[in-house]
XYZ file of C-alpha atoms in Angstrom:
488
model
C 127.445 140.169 89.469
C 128.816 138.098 86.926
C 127.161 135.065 84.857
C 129.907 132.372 86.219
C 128.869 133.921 89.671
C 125.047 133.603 89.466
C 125.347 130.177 87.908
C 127.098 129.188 91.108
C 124.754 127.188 93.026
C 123.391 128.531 96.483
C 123.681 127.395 99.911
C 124.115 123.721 100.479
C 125.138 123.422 96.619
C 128.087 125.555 96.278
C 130.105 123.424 98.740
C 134.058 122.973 97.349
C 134.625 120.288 99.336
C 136.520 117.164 97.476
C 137.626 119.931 94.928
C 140.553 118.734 93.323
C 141.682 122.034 92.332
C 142.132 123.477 96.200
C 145.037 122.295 97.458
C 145.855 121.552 101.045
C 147.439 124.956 102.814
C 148.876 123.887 105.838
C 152.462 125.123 106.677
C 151.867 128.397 105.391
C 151.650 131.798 108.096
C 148.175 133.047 108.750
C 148.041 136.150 110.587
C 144.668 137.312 113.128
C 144.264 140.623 113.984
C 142.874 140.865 117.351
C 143.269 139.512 120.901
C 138.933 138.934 121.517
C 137.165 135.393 122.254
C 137.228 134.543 118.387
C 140.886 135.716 117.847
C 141.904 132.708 120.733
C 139.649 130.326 119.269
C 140.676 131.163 115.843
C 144.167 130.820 116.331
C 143.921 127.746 118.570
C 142.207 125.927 115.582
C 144.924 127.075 112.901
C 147.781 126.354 114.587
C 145.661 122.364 115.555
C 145.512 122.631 111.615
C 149.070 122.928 111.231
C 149.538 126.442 110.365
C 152.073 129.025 111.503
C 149.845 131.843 113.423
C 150.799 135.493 113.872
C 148.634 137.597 116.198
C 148.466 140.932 115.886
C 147.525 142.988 119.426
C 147.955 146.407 120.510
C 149.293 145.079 123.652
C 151.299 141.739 122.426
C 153.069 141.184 125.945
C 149.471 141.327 128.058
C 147.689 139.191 125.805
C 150.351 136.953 124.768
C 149.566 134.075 127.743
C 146.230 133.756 126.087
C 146.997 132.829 122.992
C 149.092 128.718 121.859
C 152.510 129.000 122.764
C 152.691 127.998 119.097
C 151.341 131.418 118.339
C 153.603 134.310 117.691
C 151.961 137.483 119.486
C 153.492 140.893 118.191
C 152.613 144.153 117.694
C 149.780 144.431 114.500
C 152.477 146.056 112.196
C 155.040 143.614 112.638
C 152.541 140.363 112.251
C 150.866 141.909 109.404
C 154.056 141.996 107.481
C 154.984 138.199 107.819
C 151.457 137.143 106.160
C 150.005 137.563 103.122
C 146.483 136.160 104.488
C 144.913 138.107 107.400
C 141.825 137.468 109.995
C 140.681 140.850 111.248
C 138.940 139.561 114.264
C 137.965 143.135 115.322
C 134.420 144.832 115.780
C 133.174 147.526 113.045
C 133.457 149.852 115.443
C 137.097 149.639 115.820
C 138.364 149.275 111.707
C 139.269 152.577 111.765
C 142.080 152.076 113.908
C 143.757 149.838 111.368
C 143.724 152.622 108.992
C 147.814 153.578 110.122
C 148.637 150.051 108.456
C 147.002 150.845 105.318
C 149.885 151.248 103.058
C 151.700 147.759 104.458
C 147.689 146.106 104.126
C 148.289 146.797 100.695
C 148.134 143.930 98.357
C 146.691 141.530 101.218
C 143.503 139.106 101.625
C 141.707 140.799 104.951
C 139.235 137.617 106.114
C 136.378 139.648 107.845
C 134.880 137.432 110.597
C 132.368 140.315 111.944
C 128.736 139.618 113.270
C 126.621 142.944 113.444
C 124.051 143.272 116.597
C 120.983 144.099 115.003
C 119.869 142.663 111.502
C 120.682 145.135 108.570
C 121.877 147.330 111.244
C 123.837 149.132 108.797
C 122.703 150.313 104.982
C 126.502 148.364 104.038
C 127.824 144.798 105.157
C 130.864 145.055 107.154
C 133.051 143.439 104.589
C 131.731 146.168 102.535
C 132.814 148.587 104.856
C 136.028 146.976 105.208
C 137.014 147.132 101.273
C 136.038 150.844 101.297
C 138.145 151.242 104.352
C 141.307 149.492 102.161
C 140.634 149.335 98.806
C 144.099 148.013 98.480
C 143.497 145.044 100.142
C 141.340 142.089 98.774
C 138.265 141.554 101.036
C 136.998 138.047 101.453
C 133.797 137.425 104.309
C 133.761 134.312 106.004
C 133.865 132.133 109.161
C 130.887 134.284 110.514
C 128.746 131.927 111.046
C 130.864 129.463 112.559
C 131.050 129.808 116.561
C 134.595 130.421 118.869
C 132.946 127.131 120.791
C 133.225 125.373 117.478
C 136.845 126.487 116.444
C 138.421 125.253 119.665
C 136.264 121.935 119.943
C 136.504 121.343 116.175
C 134.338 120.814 113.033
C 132.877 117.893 114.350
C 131.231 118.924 117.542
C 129.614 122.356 115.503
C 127.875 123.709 111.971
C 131.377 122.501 109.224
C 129.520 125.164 106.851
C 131.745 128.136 106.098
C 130.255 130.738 103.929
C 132.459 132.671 101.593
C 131.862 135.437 99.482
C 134.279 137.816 97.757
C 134.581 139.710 94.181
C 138.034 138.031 93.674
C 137.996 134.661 93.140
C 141.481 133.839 93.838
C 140.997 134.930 97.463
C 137.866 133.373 97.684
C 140.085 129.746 96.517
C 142.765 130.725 98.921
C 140.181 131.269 102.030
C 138.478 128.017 101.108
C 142.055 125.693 101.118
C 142.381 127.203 104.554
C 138.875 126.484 105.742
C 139.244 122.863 104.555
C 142.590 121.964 106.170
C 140.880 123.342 109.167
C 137.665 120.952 109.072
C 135.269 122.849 107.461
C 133.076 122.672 104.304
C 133.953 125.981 102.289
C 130.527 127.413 100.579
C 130.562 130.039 98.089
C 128.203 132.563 98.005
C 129.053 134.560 95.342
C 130.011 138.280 95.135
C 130.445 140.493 98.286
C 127.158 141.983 97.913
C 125.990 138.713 99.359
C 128.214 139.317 102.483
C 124.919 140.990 103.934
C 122.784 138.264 103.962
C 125.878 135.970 105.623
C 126.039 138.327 108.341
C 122.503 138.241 108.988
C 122.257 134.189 109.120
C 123.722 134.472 112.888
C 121.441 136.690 114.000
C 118.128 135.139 113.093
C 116.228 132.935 115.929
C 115.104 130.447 114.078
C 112.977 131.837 111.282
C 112.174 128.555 109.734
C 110.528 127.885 112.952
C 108.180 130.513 113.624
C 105.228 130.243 111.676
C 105.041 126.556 112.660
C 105.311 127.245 116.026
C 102.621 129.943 115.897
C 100.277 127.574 114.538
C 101.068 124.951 117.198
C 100.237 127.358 120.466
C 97.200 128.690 118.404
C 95.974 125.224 118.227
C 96.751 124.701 121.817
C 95.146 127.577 123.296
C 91.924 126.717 120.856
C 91.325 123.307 122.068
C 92.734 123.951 125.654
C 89.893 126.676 125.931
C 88.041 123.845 123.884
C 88.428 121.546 126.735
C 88.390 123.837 129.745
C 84.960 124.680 129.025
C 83.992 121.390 128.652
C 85.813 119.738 131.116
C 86.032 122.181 133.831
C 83.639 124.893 133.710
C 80.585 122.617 132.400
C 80.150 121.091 136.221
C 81.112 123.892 137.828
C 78.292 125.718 136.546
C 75.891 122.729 135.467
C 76.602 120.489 139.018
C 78.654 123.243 141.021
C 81.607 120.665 141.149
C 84.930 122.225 141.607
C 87.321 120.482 139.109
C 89.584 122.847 138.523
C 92.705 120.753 139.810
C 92.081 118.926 136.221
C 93.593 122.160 134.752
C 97.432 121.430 135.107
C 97.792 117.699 134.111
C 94.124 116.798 132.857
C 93.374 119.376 130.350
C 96.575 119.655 128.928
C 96.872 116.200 128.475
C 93.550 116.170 127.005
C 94.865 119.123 124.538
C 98.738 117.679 124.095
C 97.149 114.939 121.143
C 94.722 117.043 119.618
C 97.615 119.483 118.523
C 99.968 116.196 117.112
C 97.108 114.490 115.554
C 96.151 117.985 113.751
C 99.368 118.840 113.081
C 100.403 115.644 111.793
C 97.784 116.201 108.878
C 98.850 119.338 108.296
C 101.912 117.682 107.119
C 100.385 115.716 104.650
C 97.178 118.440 103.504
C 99.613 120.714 101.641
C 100.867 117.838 99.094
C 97.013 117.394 98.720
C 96.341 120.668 98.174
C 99.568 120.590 95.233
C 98.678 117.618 93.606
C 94.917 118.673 93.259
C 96.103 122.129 91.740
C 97.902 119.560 89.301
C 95.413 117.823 88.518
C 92.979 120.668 87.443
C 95.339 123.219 85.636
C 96.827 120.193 84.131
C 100.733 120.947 84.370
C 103.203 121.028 87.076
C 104.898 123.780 85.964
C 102.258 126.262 87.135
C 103.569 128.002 90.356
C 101.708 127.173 93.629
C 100.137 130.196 95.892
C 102.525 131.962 98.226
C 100.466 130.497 101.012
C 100.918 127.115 99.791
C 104.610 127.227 98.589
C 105.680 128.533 102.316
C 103.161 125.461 103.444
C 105.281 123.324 102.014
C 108.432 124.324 103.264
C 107.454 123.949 106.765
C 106.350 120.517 106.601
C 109.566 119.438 108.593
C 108.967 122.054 111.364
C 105.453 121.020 111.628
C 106.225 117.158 111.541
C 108.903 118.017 114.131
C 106.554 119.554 116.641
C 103.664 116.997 115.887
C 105.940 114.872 117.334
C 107.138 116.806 120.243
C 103.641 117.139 121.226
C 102.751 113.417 121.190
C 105.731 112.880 123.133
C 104.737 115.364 125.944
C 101.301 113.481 125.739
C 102.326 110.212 126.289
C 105.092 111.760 129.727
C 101.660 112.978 130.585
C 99.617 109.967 130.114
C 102.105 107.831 132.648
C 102.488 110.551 134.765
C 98.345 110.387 135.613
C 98.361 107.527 137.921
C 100.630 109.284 140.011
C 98.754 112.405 141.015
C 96.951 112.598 144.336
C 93.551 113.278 142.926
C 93.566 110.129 141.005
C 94.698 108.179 144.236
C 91.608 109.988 146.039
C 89.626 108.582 142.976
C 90.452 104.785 143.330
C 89.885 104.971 147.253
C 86.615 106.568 146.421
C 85.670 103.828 144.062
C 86.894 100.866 145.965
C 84.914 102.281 148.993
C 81.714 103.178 146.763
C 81.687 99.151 145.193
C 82.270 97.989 148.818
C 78.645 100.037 150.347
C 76.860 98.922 146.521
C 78.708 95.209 147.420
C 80.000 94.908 143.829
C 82.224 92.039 143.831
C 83.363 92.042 139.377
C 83.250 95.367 137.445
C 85.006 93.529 134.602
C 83.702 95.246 131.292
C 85.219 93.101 128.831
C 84.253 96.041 125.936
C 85.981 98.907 127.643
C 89.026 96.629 128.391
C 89.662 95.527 124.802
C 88.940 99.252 123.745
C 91.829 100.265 126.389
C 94.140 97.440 125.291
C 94.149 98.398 121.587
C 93.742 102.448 122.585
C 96.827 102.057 124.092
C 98.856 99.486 121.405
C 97.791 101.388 118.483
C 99.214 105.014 120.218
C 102.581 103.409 120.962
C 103.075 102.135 117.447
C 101.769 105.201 116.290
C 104.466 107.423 118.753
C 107.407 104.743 117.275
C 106.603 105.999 113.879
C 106.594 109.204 114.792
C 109.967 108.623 116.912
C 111.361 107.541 112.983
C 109.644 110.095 111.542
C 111.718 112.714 113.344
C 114.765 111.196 114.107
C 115.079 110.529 110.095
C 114.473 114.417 109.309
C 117.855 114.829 110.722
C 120.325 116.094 108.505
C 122.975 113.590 109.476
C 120.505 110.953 109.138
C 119.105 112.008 106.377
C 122.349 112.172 104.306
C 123.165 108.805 105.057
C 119.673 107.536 102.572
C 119.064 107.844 99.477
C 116.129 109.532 98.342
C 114.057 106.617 97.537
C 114.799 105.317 101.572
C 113.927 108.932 102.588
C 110.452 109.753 100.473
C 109.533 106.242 101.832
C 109.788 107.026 105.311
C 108.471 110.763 105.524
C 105.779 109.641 102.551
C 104.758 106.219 102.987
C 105.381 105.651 106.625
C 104.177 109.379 107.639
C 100.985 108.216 106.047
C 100.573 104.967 107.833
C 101.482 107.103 110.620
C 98.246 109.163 110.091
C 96.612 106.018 109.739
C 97.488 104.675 113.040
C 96.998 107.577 114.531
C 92.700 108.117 113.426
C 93.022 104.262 114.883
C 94.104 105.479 118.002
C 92.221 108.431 117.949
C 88.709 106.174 117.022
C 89.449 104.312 119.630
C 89.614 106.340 122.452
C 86.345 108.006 121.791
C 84.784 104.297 120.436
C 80.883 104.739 120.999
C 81.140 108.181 123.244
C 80.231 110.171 119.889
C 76.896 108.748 120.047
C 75.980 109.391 123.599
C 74.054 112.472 124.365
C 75.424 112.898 127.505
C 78.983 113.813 126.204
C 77.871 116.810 124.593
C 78.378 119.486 127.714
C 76.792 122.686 126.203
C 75.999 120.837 123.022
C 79.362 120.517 122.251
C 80.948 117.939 120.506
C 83.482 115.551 122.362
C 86.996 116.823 121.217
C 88.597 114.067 119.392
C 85.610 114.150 116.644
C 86.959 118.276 116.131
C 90.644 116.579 115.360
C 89.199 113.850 112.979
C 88.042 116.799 110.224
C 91.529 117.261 108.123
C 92.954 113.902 109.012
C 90.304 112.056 107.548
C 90.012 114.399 104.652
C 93.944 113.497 104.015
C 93.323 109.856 103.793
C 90.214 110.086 101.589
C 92.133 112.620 99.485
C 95.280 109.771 99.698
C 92.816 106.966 98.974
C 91.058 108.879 95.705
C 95.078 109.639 94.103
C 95.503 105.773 94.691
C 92.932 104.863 92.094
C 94.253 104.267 88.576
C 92.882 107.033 86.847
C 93.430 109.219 88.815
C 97.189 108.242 89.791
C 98.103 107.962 85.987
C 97.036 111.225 85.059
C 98.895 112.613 87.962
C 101.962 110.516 87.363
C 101.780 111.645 83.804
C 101.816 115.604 84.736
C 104.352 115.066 87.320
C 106.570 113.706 83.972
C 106.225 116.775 82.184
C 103.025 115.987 80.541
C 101.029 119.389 79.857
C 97.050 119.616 79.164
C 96.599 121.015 75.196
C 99.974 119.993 74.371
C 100.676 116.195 72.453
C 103.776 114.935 74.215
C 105.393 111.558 74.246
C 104.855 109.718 77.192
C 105.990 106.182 78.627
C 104.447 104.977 81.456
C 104.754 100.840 83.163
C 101.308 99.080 82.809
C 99.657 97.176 85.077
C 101.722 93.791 83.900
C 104.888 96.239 84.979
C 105.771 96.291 80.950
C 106.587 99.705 79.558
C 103.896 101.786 77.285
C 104.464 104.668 75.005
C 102.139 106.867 73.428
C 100.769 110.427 72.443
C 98.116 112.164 73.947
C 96.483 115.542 74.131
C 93.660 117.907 76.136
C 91.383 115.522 74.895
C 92.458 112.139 76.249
């Protein structure tokens, strides 16, 4: 690979949209070899772009009706001579049977739009496969990853990405004026030795996703069995009452906050973690762990199903009142204070710990609600980073806050009564306050002066055992400048 190749910038980066120096390419032919679900889609979206489309089809008059009447369907010889620009919208299976067109492929750009079934199903990327097939021909990979749904309906209702990748780099240009006519945001990925890793992007479920999602249904099945045992199988064996009906609605319900609360932390405990290895080697140039570095990058994930599971918590929560056992409950009651002749069970203490229980989990749910909604990419593009670190940063925090509130004040006094300890164990809720708690004392020390200005200081480039020049606002919010060392 070349040096003006690997200085291109990766994914999300590389992105030649606005380029001055690609040039709109409607008007000209583009042809599409192939008659399949993509071939239709493709060509309906070229010819909506304003390009003249050529199909190419082993049987042109059967497949003709299925193409734009806009679209010229021939045999594959006679489209691929009226194009200079070709789609080969054909499996890898089936290249060889292009191999009779070789010598008028000659000179060419082939666009290979293949998918494989099986990640690194093959030891060479079908593009690759493609230019050894024709080395006449100029092989460009691309539109891949983009979906037929999303070439009929448009860029706007799908991914606009379109990655690229090609060892010539006039082909690559040409590809990209025709992606961006079309709607899409060209991306270049370099030479074709990345066209591997572009073909495996479609196949992947979600790999961003799975060690968050792990974690979440491990910490559901630990404090479901947490609460099962505690909830249901303490009276069954301790007062032989059958309460397993709590199972499908209580428990889980009972579980559903733990696992946002927990994982809401776990949001926040990896910058800890990060800005305490700072603080102690005294540089932030020092690379993090593995462990934590991955951490990191699934904050969003995690922060995404924190908030999926306090949202399933709260359907739960207004969905109690409405199951028959509950109904049996209130009869029972109202019939047990008629026989005891109990005319006020007013509790004025467990009514304001019910009214603020449930105030401080709403606003604590709303944040969340912003949270998540502001992870969006689309939403997130439309702030600037100082509007986005102080949502995620400041008002995830507050949002940790609010929820130990909420969390303190559902179990209010109950952590002191002996009687909530079934089998000696510890009411649930005093489990989830362990990390959260440790995140806002952690939060509360890095607040202090001296320990924020030292931080603030690394996080500038200053190094411990090196004298650097540093300028940093005082507390009158004039500017200071000095040396320092090690030492200081």
């Amino acid at each position: 690979m070349s040096g003006g190749d690997m200085a291109k910038p990766l994914l999300g980066h590389g992105s030649t949209e606005g380029d001055p120096s690609i040039t709109p390419a409607a008007g000209r032919t583009i042809g599409v070899l192939g008659s399949g679900d993509f071939a239709r889609s493709l060509a309906i979206r070229l010819v909506c772009s304003g390009f003249k489309v050529v199909v190419g089809s082993r049987n042109p008059k059967r497949k003709a009706g299925l193409f734009p009447s806009a679209a010229e369907v021939t045999f594959q010889a006679e489209a691929v001579k009226k194009t200079d620009v070709i789609f080969v919208a054909v499996f890898r299976e089936h290249y060889s049977t292009l191999c009779d067109l070789a010598d008028v492929l000659a000179g060419k750009i082939l666009v290979d739009v293949s998918n494989n079934t099986e990640i690194n199903h093959h030891k060479e990327s079908n593009a690759e496969y493609l230019a050894s097939l024709f080395p006449a021909c100029t092989v460009v990979k691309g539109f891949n990853v983009v979906s037929a749904w999303t070439l009929q309906s448009g860029a706007r209702d799908g991914n606009k990405q379109v990655l690229i990748c090609s060892n010539n780099q006039e082909a690559k240009r040409t590809v990209a004026e025709i992606a961006q006519v079309m709607g899409f945001t060209p991306v270049d990925m370099g030479c074709m030795v990345s066209a591997c890793e572009i073909e495996n992007i479609p196949l992947r479920l979600l790999p961003a996703w799975k060690i968050p999602t792990f974690l979440a249904l491990g910490l559901f099945l630990c404090f479901f069995t947490y609460n099962l045992v505690r909830q249901v199988i303490h009276p069954y064996i301790r007062e032989q009452k059958n309460k397993f009906y709590k199972i499908p609605v209580e428990v889980v319900n009972t579980t559903l906050p733990c696992v946002a609360y927990v994982m809401l932390s776990l949001v926040y405990l990896p910058g800890v973690l990060a800005a305490c290895s700072q603080l102690y080697y005294g540089t932030k140039y020092r690379r993090f762990p593995d462990w934590l570095d991955q951490w990191l990058q699934h904050r969003k994930q995690i922060g995404l199903l924190s908030f999926f599971c306090a949202a399933l918590h709260a359907v739960y929560s207004l969905c109690l009142p409405m199951r028959r056992s509950h109904r049996y409950q209130l009869i029972e009651m109202a019939v047990k204070q008629a026989v005891e002749k109990k005319m006020n069970i007013w509790v004025e203490e467990e009514v304001w710990r019910m009214e603020i229980y449930i105030s401080v989990g709403i606003i604590a749910l709303g944040l969340l609600s912003l949270l998540a909604i502001t992870s969006l990419p689309s939403i997130a593009n439309s702030l600037n980073w100082r509007e986005f670190s102080f949502i995620q940063s400041t008002l995830g925090f507050i949002a940790l806050v609010i929820s130990t509130l909420h969390t303190l004040t559902y179990g209010w006094s109950r952590a002191f009564d002996e009687n909530q300890y079934k089998f000696y164990l510890p009411p649930t809720y005093t489990l989830t306050l362990l990390v959260p708690c440790t995140v806002i004392l952690a939060k509360v020390i890095f607040s202090l002066p001296c320990v924020w200005q030292r931080l603030l200081r690394i996080r500038r480039g200053w190094e411990k055992g090196r004298y650097v020049k540093f300028i940093l606002p005082s507390t009158t919010g004039e500017y200071s400048s000095g040396e320092t060392s090690s030492n200081v």
